[in-house]
Short mmCIF file of C-alpha atoms in Angstrom, two decimals:
data_model
loop_
_atom_site.label_atom_id
_atom_site.label_comp_id
_atom_site.label_asym_id
_atom_site.label_seq_id
_atom_site.Cartn_x
_atom_site.Cartn_y
_atom_site.Cartn_z
CA MET A 15 153.04 153.90 247.18
CA THR A 16 151.92 151.13 249.50
CA THR A 17 148.33 152.28 249.38
CA LEU A 18 148.51 152.24 245.60
CA ASN A 19 149.87 148.70 245.64
CA SER A 20 147.21 147.66 248.14
CA ARG A 21 144.45 149.16 246.02
CA LEU A 22 145.88 147.56 242.90
CA GLN A 23 146.05 144.15 244.57
CA LEU A 24 142.51 144.57 245.91
CA ALA A 25 141.22 145.54 242.46
CA MET A 26 142.96 142.53 240.90
CA LEU A 27 141.50 140.17 243.54
CA ASN A 28 137.99 141.56 242.99
CA ARG A 29 138.35 141.17 239.24
CA LYS A 30 139.57 137.56 239.69
CA LYS A 31 136.61 136.77 241.99
CA ALA A 32 134.17 138.15 239.44
CA ARG A 33 135.77 136.09 236.67
CA ASN A 34 135.61 132.89 238.80
CA ALA A 35 131.95 133.52 239.58
CA LEU A 36 131.17 133.57 235.86
CA GLN A 37 133.09 130.36 235.17
CA LYS A 38 131.04 128.03 237.37
CA GLY A 39 129.69 124.84 235.77
CA PHE A 40 131.03 122.02 233.62
CA THR A 41 133.05 122.33 230.46
CA LEU A 42 132.03 120.61 227.25
CA VAL A 43 134.91 118.15 227.59
CA GLU A 44 133.78 117.14 231.09
CA LEU A 45 130.23 116.59 229.87
CA MET A 46 131.44 114.51 226.91
CA ILE A 47 133.55 112.32 229.22
CA VAL A 48 130.52 111.68 231.44
CA ILE A 49 128.38 110.78 228.40
CA VAL A 50 131.02 108.33 227.15
CA ILE A 51 131.28 106.67 230.57
CA VAL A 52 127.48 106.31 230.84
CA GLY A 53 127.37 104.88 227.31
CA ILE A 54 130.01 102.26 228.12
CA LEU A 55 128.25 101.25 231.34
CA SER A 56 124.90 100.88 229.59
CA ALA A 57 126.47 98.87 226.75
CA VAL A 58 127.94 96.46 229.29
CA ALA A 59 124.87 96.16 231.53
CA LEU A 60 122.03 96.19 228.97
CA PRO A 61 122.54 92.66 227.55
CA ASN A 62 122.27 91.24 231.07
CA PHE A 63 118.79 92.71 231.52
CA ILE A 64 117.28 91.96 228.10
CA GLY A 65 116.59 88.26 228.73
CA THR A 66 115.38 88.69 232.30
CA LYS A 67 111.67 88.83 231.39
CA ASP A 68 111.91 85.73 229.19
CA LYS A 69 113.83 83.87 231.89
CA ALA A 70 111.21 84.84 234.52
CA THR A 71 108.35 83.70 232.26
CA ALA A 72 110.10 80.39 231.61
CA GLY A 73 110.74 79.91 235.31
CA ALA A 74 107.11 80.61 236.22
CA THR A 75 105.76 78.25 233.57
CA ILE A 76 108.18 75.48 234.52
CA GLY A 77 107.25 76.03 238.17
CA ALA A 78 103.58 75.48 237.29
CA MET A 79 104.56 72.41 235.27
CA ALA A 80 106.56 71.02 238.22
CA ALA A 81 103.59 71.52 240.55
CA GLN A 82 101.35 69.70 238.06
CA ALA A 83 103.90 66.87 237.74
CA LYS A 84 104.23 66.42 241.51
CA LEU A 85 100.47 66.38 241.96
CA CYS A 86 100.17 63.93 239.07
CA GLY A 87 102.77 61.62 240.65
CA ALA A 88 101.02 61.80 244.01
CA ASN A 89 97.66 60.98 242.38
CA MET A 90 99.21 57.94 240.69
CA VAL A 91 100.82 56.65 243.87
CA ILE A 92 97.74 57.06 246.10
CA GLU A 93 95.43 56.03 243.24
CA ASP A 94 93.33 59.18 243.43
CA PRO A 95 90.64 58.91 240.71
CA ASN A 96 90.45 62.69 240.19
CA ASP A 97 92.31 64.17 237.22
CA LEU A 98 94.23 67.49 237.26
CA ASP A 99 92.83 70.92 236.51
CA ASP A 100 94.14 72.71 233.41
CA VAL A 101 96.89 75.31 233.77
CA ASP A 102 97.52 78.07 231.20
CA GLY A 103 100.59 77.42 229.05
CA VAL A 104 100.84 73.74 230.06
CA THR A 105 99.75 70.60 228.20
CA VAL A 106 99.27 67.31 230.06
CA SER A 107 99.37 64.19 227.86
CA GLY A 108 97.91 61.21 229.66
CA ALA A 109 95.76 60.54 232.71
CA CYS A 110 97.08 61.84 236.02
CA SER A 111 94.71 59.75 238.09
CA GLY A 112 95.28 56.51 239.88
CA GLY A 113 93.58 53.20 239.27
CA THR A 114 93.11 51.56 235.87
CA SER A 115 93.27 54.79 233.82
CA GLY A 116 96.69 55.81 235.17
CA THR A 117 98.87 53.00 233.83
CA ASP A 118 100.92 54.98 231.29
CA ASP A 119 103.60 57.58 231.88
CA VAL A 120 102.39 61.18 231.66
CA THR A 121 104.21 63.97 229.83
CA ILE A 122 103.77 67.61 230.75
CA THR A 123 105.04 70.26 228.29
CA ASN A 124 104.79 74.00 227.81
CA THR A 125 102.50 75.10 224.96
CA ASP A 126 104.40 78.28 224.00
CA ASP A 127 108.05 77.89 223.00
CA PHE A 128 110.59 79.79 225.05
CA ASP A 129 113.44 81.83 223.59
CA ALA A 130 116.39 79.42 223.83
CA ASP A 131 118.90 82.26 224.11
CA ASN A 132 117.23 83.63 227.25
CA THR A 133 116.41 80.44 229.17
CA GLY A 134 119.97 79.51 230.13
CA GLY A 135 120.08 78.57 233.80
CA VAL A 136 116.36 77.80 234.05
CA ASN A 137 116.02 74.31 235.51
CA CYS A 138 113.90 71.75 233.67
CA GLY A 139 114.05 68.61 235.76
CA GLY A 140 117.74 68.87 236.58
CA ASP A 141 118.85 69.86 233.06
CA GLN A 142 120.37 73.36 233.06
CA THR A 143 121.16 73.78 229.35
CA GLY A 144 118.04 75.70 228.29
CA GLY A 145 115.93 75.22 225.18
CA THR A 146 112.57 76.04 223.67
CA THR A 147 110.41 73.29 225.19
CA CYS A 148 110.59 71.73 228.65
CA THR A 149 109.12 68.23 228.92
CA LEU A 150 108.47 66.68 232.33
CA THR A 151 107.69 62.96 232.45
CA VAL A 152 105.87 61.35 235.37
CA ASP A 153 106.55 57.62 235.81
CA ALA A 154 103.20 55.81 236.27
CA ALA A 155 104.66 53.10 238.51
CA THR A 156 106.67 55.21 240.95
CA GLY A 157 105.36 58.75 240.49
CA THR A 158 108.89 60.13 239.98
CA VAL A 159 109.37 63.17 237.75
CA THR A 160 112.15 63.61 235.19
CA GLY A 161 112.63 66.47 232.79
CA GLU A 162 114.57 67.58 229.75
CA TRP A 163 114.89 70.53 227.37
CA SER A 164 114.31 70.07 223.67
#
C-alpha cells in the first residue's frame, strides 16, 4: 500500500511539474497593467520634453545676441571704429562702433519669433518671463546691456 501511495504521489508531482512548465510567461492582465503604467508615465513625462528643442534654440540665439551686445558695448567704450560681423538669426539696429558714428543706443533682436509657450525660463537680459522676441539694448554712453521680452 505504501508503494502505491508513493507512486501515486510521484505521479501527481510529475504531472504538476509538467503543468507548471507549460504555464510560464505573463498573463494578459499582467501585460495590460504594464501597458497602463507605461502609458501614464509617458503622459506625465512627454509634455516636459516637447518644448526642450525650442528652449534650446532660444537659448542659443539669445547667447549669440548677448555676445554681440557685449562686443558692441566694448566697441563703444574703447571707441573701436570697426563694426560687428553679422550673425544668423540676429538683427543689429545701429552702429556698434566707437567714435562719431556710435552716439545712439543700439538694439539687438532675434529675427525669427520664438514660441512663447516654450521659452519660459530662458533669460533675456534678466527678464525670465519668456516671449516671442528678445530685445537687447546697448547704451551708447556706458556700454551697458539691458534686455526685455516682447
